[in-house]
GROMACS .gro file of C-alpha atoms in nm:
model
  401
    1MET     CA    1   2.233   7.604   0.794
    2GLU     CA    2   2.118   7.344   1.044
    3TYR     CA    3   2.334   7.032   1.049
    4ASN     CA    4   2.181   6.705   1.161
    5LYS     CA    5   2.420   6.427   1.249
    6ASN     CA    6   2.316   6.112   1.063
    7PHE     CA    7   2.617   5.890   1.109
    8TYR     CA    8   2.789   5.710   1.390
    9GLN     CA    9   3.129   5.569   1.456
   10ILE     CA   10   3.164   5.196   1.395
   11ARG     CA   11   3.326   5.077   1.712
   12SER     CA   12   3.617   4.834   1.744
   13ASN     CA   13   3.568   4.460   1.766
   14ASP     CA   14   3.698   4.464   2.122
   15ASN     CA   15   3.444   4.728   2.221
   16ILE     CA   16   3.158   4.535   2.059
   17PHE     CA   17   3.265   4.211   2.223
   18LYS     CA   18   3.268   4.380   2.563
   19ARG     CA   19   2.918   4.513   2.502
   20ILE     CA   20   2.793   4.167   2.405
   21LYS     CA   21   2.944   4.021   2.722
   22ASP     CA   22   2.779   4.297   2.925
   23GLU     CA   23   2.442   4.213   2.764
   24ARG     CA   24   2.447   3.875   2.934
   25ALA     CA   25   2.352   4.046   3.259
   26THR     CA   26   2.017   4.162   3.118
   27VAL     CA   27   1.936   3.959   2.804
   28GLY     CA   28   1.812   3.617   2.901
   29TYR     CA   29   1.874   3.405   2.593
   30TYR     CA   30   2.250   3.394   2.655
   31ASP     CA   31   2.197   3.172   2.963
   32LEU     CA   32   1.963   2.920   2.800
   33PRO     CA   33   2.229   2.670   2.684
   34TYR     CA   34   2.325   2.613   3.049
   35GLN     CA   35   1.981   2.541   3.198
   36ASP     CA   36   1.866   2.232   3.384
   37THR     CA   37   1.610   2.036   3.181
   38SER     CA   38   1.515   1.778   3.445
   39LYS     CA   39   1.177   1.937   3.524
   40ILE     CA   40   1.082   1.947   3.156
   41LYS     CA   41   1.187   1.586   3.094
   42ALA     CA   42   1.001   1.458   3.400
   43TYR     CA   43   0.683   1.643   3.301
   44VAL     CA   44   0.671   1.533   2.937
   45GLU     CA   45   0.678   1.170   3.051
   46THR     CA   46   0.327   1.229   3.185
   47VAL     CA   47   0.192   1.347   2.849
   48THR     CA   48   0.033   1.049   2.675
   49GLN     CA   49  -0.158   1.201   2.384
   50GLN     CA   50  -0.056   1.125   2.024
   51HIS     CA   51  -0.087   1.479   1.885
   52ILE     CA   52   0.104   1.768   2.040
   53VAL     CA   53  -0.065   2.088   1.922
   54VAL     CA   54   0.119   2.418   1.969
   55LEU     CA   55  -0.092   2.733   1.983
   56GLY     CA   56   0.147   3.018   1.923
   57ILE     CA   57   0.262   3.265   1.662
   58GLY     CA   58   0.591   3.422   1.559
   59GLY     CA   59   0.861   3.362   1.817
   60SER     CA   60   0.628   3.131   2.007
   61SER     CA   61   0.626   2.876   1.726
   62LEU     CA   62   0.882   2.942   1.452
   63GLY     CA   63   1.186   2.817   1.644
   64ALA     CA   64   1.037   2.487   1.758
   65LYS     CA   65   0.886   2.437   1.414
   66ALA     CA   66   1.224   2.495   1.250
   67ILE     CA   67   1.390   2.231   1.467
   68TYR     CA   68   1.106   1.979   1.431
   69GLU     CA   69   1.090   2.013   1.052
   70PHE     CA   70   1.469   1.982   1.030
   71LEU     CA   71   1.474   1.660   1.233
   72LEU     CA   72   1.149   1.499   1.116
   73PRO     CA   73   1.255   1.346   0.779
   74ALA     CA   74   1.546   1.159   0.941
   75ASN     CA   75   1.362   1.050   1.257
   76HIS     CA   76   1.061   0.837   1.342
   77TYR     CA   77   0.884   1.005   1.630
   78GLN     CA   78   0.600   0.819   1.799
   79LYS     CA   79   0.403   1.143   1.831
   80ASP     CA   80   0.345   1.426   1.589
   81LEU     CA   81   0.383   1.799   1.646
   82VAL     CA   82   0.125   2.034   1.493
   83PHE     CA   83   0.143   2.413   1.489
   84LEU     CA   84  -0.168   2.633   1.491
   85GLU     CA   85  -0.023   2.976   1.420
   86THR     CA   86  -0.282   3.163   1.216
   87VAL     CA   87  -0.637   3.291   1.246
   88ASP     CA   88  -0.709   3.194   0.886
   89PRO     CA   89  -1.016   2.971   0.937
   90LEU     CA   90  -0.940   2.759   0.631
   91LYS     CA   91  -0.597   2.670   0.769
   92ILE     CA   92  -0.727   2.617   1.124
   93ASN     CA   93  -0.996   2.371   1.023
   94HIS     CA   94  -0.775   2.197   0.769
   95CYS     CA   95  -0.519   2.127   1.042
   96LEU     CA   96  -0.778   2.014   1.295
   97ALA     CA   97  -0.945   1.781   1.044
   98LYS     CA   98  -0.622   1.582   1.016
   99LEU     CA   99  -0.599   1.493   1.385
  100ASP     CA  100  -0.805   1.342   1.662
  101ILE     CA  101  -0.848   1.632   1.904
  102LYS     CA  102  -0.959   1.388   2.174
  103ASN     CA  103  -0.608   1.243   2.152
  104ALA     CA  104  -0.433   1.580   2.149
  105HIS     CA  105  -0.235   1.776   2.405
  106PHE     CA  106  -0.249   2.154   2.361
  107VAL     CA  107   0.056   2.366   2.439
  108VAL     CA  108  -0.060   2.727   2.462
  109ILE     CA  109   0.229   2.974   2.428
  110SER     CA  110   0.199   3.349   2.471
  111LYS     CA  111   0.469   3.555   2.640
  112SER     CA  112   0.231   3.842   2.712
  113GLY     CA  113  -0.064   3.616   2.784
  114ASP     CA  114  -0.290   3.818   2.555
  115THR     CA  115  -0.168   3.747   2.201
  116ILE     CA  116  -0.489   3.784   2.005
  117GLU     CA  117  -0.423   3.503   1.758
  118THR     CA  118  -0.326   3.253   2.028
  119ILE     CA  119  -0.606   3.336   2.272
  120SER     CA  120  -0.866   3.338   1.992
  121LEU     CA  121  -0.751   2.991   1.884
  122PHE     CA  122  -0.758   2.875   2.245
  123LYS     CA  123  -1.117   2.994   2.287
  124TYR     CA  124  -1.218   2.817   1.966
  125LEU     CA  125  -1.064   2.489   2.078
  126ARG     CA  126  -1.230   2.515   2.419
  127ALA     CA  127  -1.564   2.536   2.236
  128LEU     CA  128  -1.481   2.209   2.058
  129ILE     CA  129  -1.340   2.005   2.344
  130GLU     CA  130  -1.296   2.026   2.719
  131ILE     CA  131  -0.947   2.152   2.792
  132ASN     CA  132  -0.810   2.081   3.136
  133SER     CA  133  -0.500   1.978   3.327
  134ASP     CA  134  -0.488   1.645   3.145
  135ASN     CA  135  -0.460   1.779   2.794
  136CYS     CA  136  -0.311   2.128   2.823
  137THR     CA  137   0.014   2.302   2.913
  138ILE     CA  138   0.057   2.679   2.939
  139ILE     CA  139   0.376   2.873   2.866
  140SER     CA  140   0.370   3.243   2.953
  141GLU     CA  141   0.528   3.509   3.169
  142ALA     CA  142   0.434   3.508   3.535
  143LYS     CA  143   0.118   3.693   3.640
  144THR     CA  144  -0.036   3.719   3.293
  145GLY     CA  145  -0.404   3.651   3.237
  146LEU     CA  146  -0.311   3.322   3.072
  147SER     CA  147  -0.100   3.216   3.371
  148LYS     CA  148  -0.387   3.304   3.605
  149PHE     CA  149  -0.623   3.094   3.394
  150ALA     CA  150  -0.381   2.803   3.424
  151GLN     CA  151  -0.355   2.845   3.800
  152ASP     CA  152  -0.732   2.863   3.841
  153ASN     CA  153  -0.773   2.545   3.638
  154HIS     CA  154  -0.476   2.356   3.785
  155ILE     CA  155  -0.302   2.344   3.446
  156THR     CA  156   0.075   2.298   3.448
  157THR     CA  157   0.254   2.620   3.359
  158PHE     CA  158   0.611   2.683   3.249
  159GLU     CA  159   0.720   3.040   3.310
  160LEU     CA  160   0.899   3.232   3.037
  161SER     CA  161   1.136   3.489   3.179
  162ALA     CA  162   1.056   3.849   3.097
  163ASN     CA  163   1.407   3.910   2.961
  164ILE     CA  164   1.378   3.648   2.686
  165GLY     CA  165   1.220   3.785   2.369
  166GLY     CA  166   1.005   3.560   2.153
  167ARG     CA  167   1.241   3.536   1.857
  168PHE     CA  168   1.527   3.450   2.093
  169SER     CA  169   1.322   3.194   2.291
  170VAL     CA  170   1.373   2.874   2.091
  171PHE     CA  171   1.607   2.725   2.354
  172SER     CA  172   1.376   2.823   2.640
  173VAL     CA  173   1.065   2.636   2.756
  174VAL     CA  174   0.894   2.779   2.446
  175GLY     CA  175   1.088   2.539   2.226
  176LEU     CA  176   1.204   2.271   2.467
  177VAL     CA  177   0.867   2.171   2.614
  178PRO     CA  178   0.679   2.085   2.291
  179LEU     CA  179   0.991   1.935   2.130
  180ALA     CA  180   1.055   1.712   2.431
  181MET     CA  181   0.693   1.596   2.421
  182VAL     CA  182   0.746   1.433   2.081
  183GLY     CA  183   1.084   1.283   2.169
  184VAL     CA  184   1.342   1.537   2.054
  185ASP     CA  185   1.666   1.513   2.255
  186ILE     CA  186   1.657   1.857   2.416
  187ASP     CA  187   1.983   1.800   2.604
  188ASN     CA  188   2.163   1.749   2.273
  189LEU     CA  189   2.001   2.068   2.148
  190LEU     CA  190   2.144   2.259   2.441
  191ASN     CA  191   2.481   2.089   2.392
  192GLY     CA  192   2.496   2.237   2.043
  193ALA     CA  193   2.398   2.584   2.159
  194ARG     CA  194   2.646   2.561   2.448
  195ARG     CA  195   2.926   2.460   2.208
  196VAL     CA  196   2.877   2.782   2.011
  197SER     CA  197   2.830   3.000   2.320
  198ASP     CA  198   3.142   2.868   2.496
  199SER     CA  199   3.352   2.908   2.184
  200PHE     CA  200   3.232   3.261   2.112
  201PHE     CA  201   3.272   3.397   2.463
  202ILE     CA  202   3.624   3.261   2.511
  203GLN     CA  203   3.706   3.390   2.161
  204GLN     CA  204   3.780   3.057   1.998
  205ASP     CA  205   3.666   2.921   1.661
  206TYR     CA  206   3.314   3.072   1.651
  207TYR     CA  207   3.424   3.419   1.761
  208GLN     CA  208   3.610   3.543   1.455
  209PRO     CA  209   3.361   3.432   1.186
  210ILE     CA  210   3.069   3.588   1.374
  211ILE     CA  211   3.225   3.921   1.461
  212SER     CA  212   3.396   3.955   1.120
  213LYS     CA  213   3.073   3.884   0.933
  214ALA     CA  214   2.879   4.126   1.152
  215ARG     CA  215   3.138   4.397   1.093
  216PHE     CA  216   3.142   4.342   0.716
  217LEU     CA  217   2.762   4.361   0.691
  218VAL     CA  218   2.748   4.683   0.892
  219GLU     CA  219   3.040   4.851   0.717
  220ASN     CA  220   2.890   4.768   0.377
  221LYS     CA  221   2.520   4.806   0.454
  222GLY     CA  222   2.489   5.107   0.226
  223ARG     CA  223   2.580   4.893  -0.074
  224PHE     CA  224   2.480   4.541   0.031
  225ASN     CA  225   2.160   4.588   0.228
  226ILE     CA  226   1.991   4.262   0.124
  227ASN     CA  227   2.107   3.946   0.296
  228ALA     CA  228   2.003   3.617   0.136
  229ILE     CA  229   2.046   3.269   0.275
  230PHE     CA  230   2.039   2.986   0.021
  231SER     CA  231   1.960   2.667   0.212
  232TYR     CA  232   2.024   2.349   0.018
  233SER     CA  233   1.769   2.119   0.178
  234SER     CA  234   1.393   2.130   0.217
  235ALA     CA  235   1.457   2.033   0.581
  236LEU     CA  236   1.575   2.392   0.633
  237GLU     CA  237   1.254   2.563   0.516
  238GLY     CA  238   1.143   2.611   0.878
  239PHE     CA  239   1.485   2.748   0.966
  240ASN     CA  240   1.455   2.995   0.678
  241LYS     CA  241   1.128   3.133   0.816
  242TRP     CA  242   1.276   3.156   1.166
  243TYR     CA  243   1.577   3.342   1.025
  244VAL     CA  244   1.357   3.598   0.848
  245GLN     CA  245   1.178   3.688   1.171
  246LEU     CA  246   1.498   3.695   1.377
  247TRP     CA  247   1.678   3.914   1.124
  248ALA     CA  248   1.399   4.152   1.024
  249GLU     CA  249   1.240   4.212   1.363
  250SER     CA  250   1.578   4.255   1.534
  251LEU     CA  251   1.763   4.471   1.282
  252GLY     CA  252   1.501   4.692   1.119
  253LYS     CA  253   1.529   4.978   1.370
  254LEU     CA  254   1.614   5.340   1.433
  255ASN     CA  255   1.965   5.370   1.574
  256ILE     CA  256   2.085   5.608   1.847
  257ASN     CA  257   2.083   5.897   1.599
  258LYS     CA  258   1.730   5.816   1.477
  259THR     CA  259   1.871   5.694   1.145
  260ARG     CA  260   1.676   5.410   0.989
  261GLN     CA  261   1.867   5.083   0.969
  262ALA     CA  262   1.773   4.789   0.750
  263LEU     CA  263   1.939   4.465   0.653
  264THR     CA  264   1.665   4.293   0.456
  265PRO     CA  265   1.647   3.912   0.486
  266ILE     CA  266   1.564   3.683   0.195
  267ALA     CA  267   1.535   3.307   0.245
  268LEU     CA  268   1.582   3.070  -0.049
  269ILE     CA  269   1.573   2.693  -0.089
  270GLY     CA  270   1.806   2.513  -0.330
  271PRO     CA  271   1.779   2.370  -0.582
  272ILE     CA  272   1.427   2.513  -0.630
  273ASP     CA  273   1.521   2.881  -0.616
  274GLN     CA  274   1.834   2.840  -0.824
  275HIS     CA  275   1.589   2.813  -1.114
  276SER     CA  276   1.450   3.159  -1.035
  277PHE     CA  277   1.612   3.391  -0.781
  278LEU     CA  278   1.966   3.291  -0.879
  279GLN     CA  279   1.922   3.488  -1.202
  280LEU     CA  280   1.868   3.806  -0.998
  281ILE     CA  281   2.172   3.733  -0.785
  282ILE     CA  282   2.403   3.668  -1.080
  283ASP     CA  283   2.294   3.940  -1.325
  284GLY     CA  284   2.101   4.180  -1.106
  285VAL     CA  285   2.207   4.482  -0.902
  286ARG     CA  286   2.496   4.418  -0.663
  287ASP     CA  287   2.303   4.490  -0.345
  288LYS     CA  288   2.297   4.140  -0.195
  289THR     CA  289   2.518   3.917   0.017
  290VAL     CA  290   2.457   3.543   0.001
  291THR     CA  291   2.509   3.273   0.264
  292PHE     CA  292   2.486   2.917   0.136
  293ILE     CA  293   2.388   2.648   0.386
  294LYS     CA  294   2.463   2.285   0.301
  295ILE     CA  295   2.402   1.962   0.493
  296ALA     CA  296   2.687   1.717   0.443
  297ASP     CA  297   2.498   1.405   0.551
  298LEU     CA  298   2.120   1.394   0.520
  299LYS     CA  299   2.110   1.039   0.662
  300ASP     CA  300   1.953   0.913   0.341
  301ASP     CA  301   2.139   0.705   0.080
  302THR     CA  302   1.868   0.695  -0.189
  303ILE     CA  303   2.040   0.682  -0.528
  304ILE     CA  304   1.950   0.771  -0.884
  305PRO     CA  305   1.903   0.426  -1.041
  306LYS     CA  306   2.041   0.313  -1.372
  307SER     CA  307   1.786   0.301  -1.650
  308SER     CA  308   1.764   0.091  -1.964
  309GLU     CA  309   1.554   0.361  -2.123
  310ASN     CA  310   1.721   0.629  -2.333
  311LEU     CA  311   1.655   0.910  -2.086
  312GLY     CA  312   2.002   1.061  -2.101
  313LEU     CA  313   2.207   1.198  -1.811
  314GLU     CA  314   2.379   0.863  -1.764
  315TYR     CA  315   2.660   1.041  -1.582
  316ALA     CA  316   2.428   1.102  -1.286
  317GLU     CA  317   2.320   0.738  -1.249
  318GLY     CA  318   2.435   0.572  -0.930
  319LEU     CA  319   2.479   0.906  -0.757
  320SER     CA  320   2.294   0.955  -0.429
  321PHE     CA  321   2.038   1.234  -0.416
  322ASN     CA  322   2.232   1.368  -0.114
  323ASP     CA  323   2.546   1.399  -0.329
  324LEU     CA  324   2.351   1.546  -0.619
  325LEU     CA  325   2.201   1.811  -0.391
  326ASN     CA  326   2.543   1.911  -0.259
  327LYS     CA  327   2.697   1.910  -0.606
  328GLN     CA  328   2.418   2.144  -0.717
  329ALA     CA  329   2.500   2.365  -0.421
  330ASP     CA  330   2.871   2.361  -0.508
  331ALA     CA  331   2.798   2.452  -0.870
  332THR     CA  332   2.577   2.743  -0.763
  333ILE     CA  333   2.835   2.860  -0.510
  334GLN     CA  334   3.106   2.853  -0.775
  335SER     CA  335   2.887   3.047  -1.021
  336VAL     CA  336   2.843   3.321  -0.759
  337LYS     CA  337   3.211   3.323  -0.664
  338ASP     CA  338   3.307   3.353  -1.031
  339GLN     CA  339   3.131   3.692  -1.043
  340GLU     CA  340   3.400   3.820  -0.802
  341ASP     CA  341   3.181   4.104  -0.677
  342ILE     CA  342   2.908   3.923  -0.481
  343PRO     CA  343   2.997   3.875  -0.113
  344CYS     CA  344   2.919   3.516  -0.016
  345ASP     CA  345   3.005   3.256   0.244
  346VAL     CA  346   2.926   2.889   0.302
  347ILE     CA  347   2.801   2.711   0.615
  348THR     CA  348   2.818   2.332   0.612
  349VAL     CA  349   2.600   2.153   0.867
  350SER     CA  350   2.754   1.814   0.942
  351THR     CA  351   2.438   1.606   0.970
  352VAL     CA  352   2.071   1.604   1.065
  353ASP     CA  353   2.058   1.598   1.445
  354GLU     CA  354   1.972   1.820   1.741
  355TYR     CA  355   2.331   1.920   1.809
  356ASN     CA  356   2.392   2.062   1.462
  357ILE     CA  357   2.067   2.253   1.414
  358ALA     CA  358   2.120   2.412   1.756
  359LYS     CA  359   2.472   2.520   1.661
  360LEU     CA  360   2.335   2.683   1.346
  361MET     CA  361   2.051   2.863   1.523
  362PHE     CA  362   2.248   2.985   1.824
  363SER     CA  363   2.526   3.116   1.599
  364TYR     CA  364   2.264   3.318   1.410
  365GLN     CA  365   2.130   3.458   1.736
  366LEU     CA  366   2.481   3.568   1.833
  367LEU     CA  367   2.536   3.714   1.486
  368VAL     CA  368   2.219   3.922   1.511
  369SER     CA  369   2.310   4.045   1.860
  370THR     CA  370   2.657   4.143   1.736
  371ILE     CA  371   2.519   4.328   1.433
  372GLY     CA  372   2.278   4.510   1.663
  373GLN     CA  373   2.566   4.632   1.877
  374PHE     CA  374   2.757   4.753   1.570
  375LEU     CA  375   2.444   4.936   1.448
  376GLN     CA  376   2.383   5.081   1.796
  377ILE     CA  377   2.018   4.979   1.803
  378ASN     CA  378   1.794   4.799   2.052
  379THR     CA  379   1.807   4.450   1.903
  380TYR     CA  380   1.543   4.310   2.136
  381ASN     CA  381   1.238   4.537   2.102
  382GLN     CA  382   0.988   4.559   1.814
  383PRO     CA  383   0.807   4.894   1.829
  384GLY     CA  384   0.695   4.873   1.465
  385VAL     CA  385   0.513   4.548   1.533
  386GLU     CA  386   0.361   4.675   1.857
  387LYS     CA  387   0.202   4.975   1.683
  388GLY     CA  388  -0.001   4.745   1.460
  389LYS     CA  389  -0.118   4.545   1.761
  390ILE     CA  390  -0.235   4.864   1.935
  391ILE     CA  391  -0.429   4.979   1.628
  392LEU     CA  392  -0.596   4.638   1.597
  393LYS     CA  393  -0.694   4.631   1.964
  394GLU     CA  394  -0.844   4.981   1.948
  395SER     CA  395  -1.034   4.891   1.632
  396LEU     CA  396  -1.179   4.577   1.789
  397LYS     CA  397  -1.279   4.764   2.103
  398GLU     CA  398  -1.462   5.024   1.895
  399THR     CA  399  -1.649   4.748   1.711
  400PHE     CA  400  -1.735   4.576   2.038
  401THR     CA  401  -1.883   4.890   2.192
   0.00000   0.00000   0.00000
């Protein structure tokens, strides 16, 4: 009988922590909270256009979009940030119809310099309007075709380091440049990320929750292999999409023994999804963990007014919608806890600002890196995604010839 080893030893927390610390020598995102932003801030002061249009897909757009959509309802930016991240022509032209492209600045982001969606969009825009050093910024690795184009046309370029993967790039120039252009406080963003990083690496308050959660998910992945986040604010919809990419593309891998690993992400918005998916969580198969995310202060005091009409629910009158939202979250959390066999935890974001969204996002990056070390996988590659890109390129080349 041939015996194939299909298991691995789950290493100690101390061993995993050492491995994470060692990763800092080669994985670039760990250093991002400590960078100097003076060059970025000086440059964005020269950008005068009203519309900042990001051409990018996946890790080149999801992080910045998550932060912008989180901050937007509570802030009044003088400029608007638009994301072109699809080759669906209906979506492209719908987005372009809503802005004055003559008053737009285009931020073209492609780590490899040859992302087909991004370059195709760029070519389309160049057919509509002259793009030059006055209305364009390029973000790419050094020596890519896109960087060479920028150099040839005297377009300002921000280099993305080769050791920073797209889904871990939100606190690099990929996220900071377009966000700074519309007025987001990028230094406060980095302050939040640095707060989490410092705490984790000197094993203070962020260390234990992250490493304990990572260990629990890995030790129980055979039973609880679906990981749902239940975000109680529409301001977190962008974060939810960013989380799905970060989680799925990082953790769906073959480990060192060629055993398939999978912790499947699901992203929900409360209270909308408590009227649908919650039923599956409560009465369905016990294969899910749930993380609830609340925002304590949405910076909005709109209340439910009193009514002279006989509409009922008088007990909710005078309550702020912020309080109602959090009370709905608390009720849902309690209903899940009452089951006593659904693993769940709660994250409370203090308020809507750069500091707090950065703390949330950087803690999730650290959590994913820690899980990857426990699983003994390469957290930072994406061979499954690359195969599809290769097939597409070969197909297009055949059609072209």
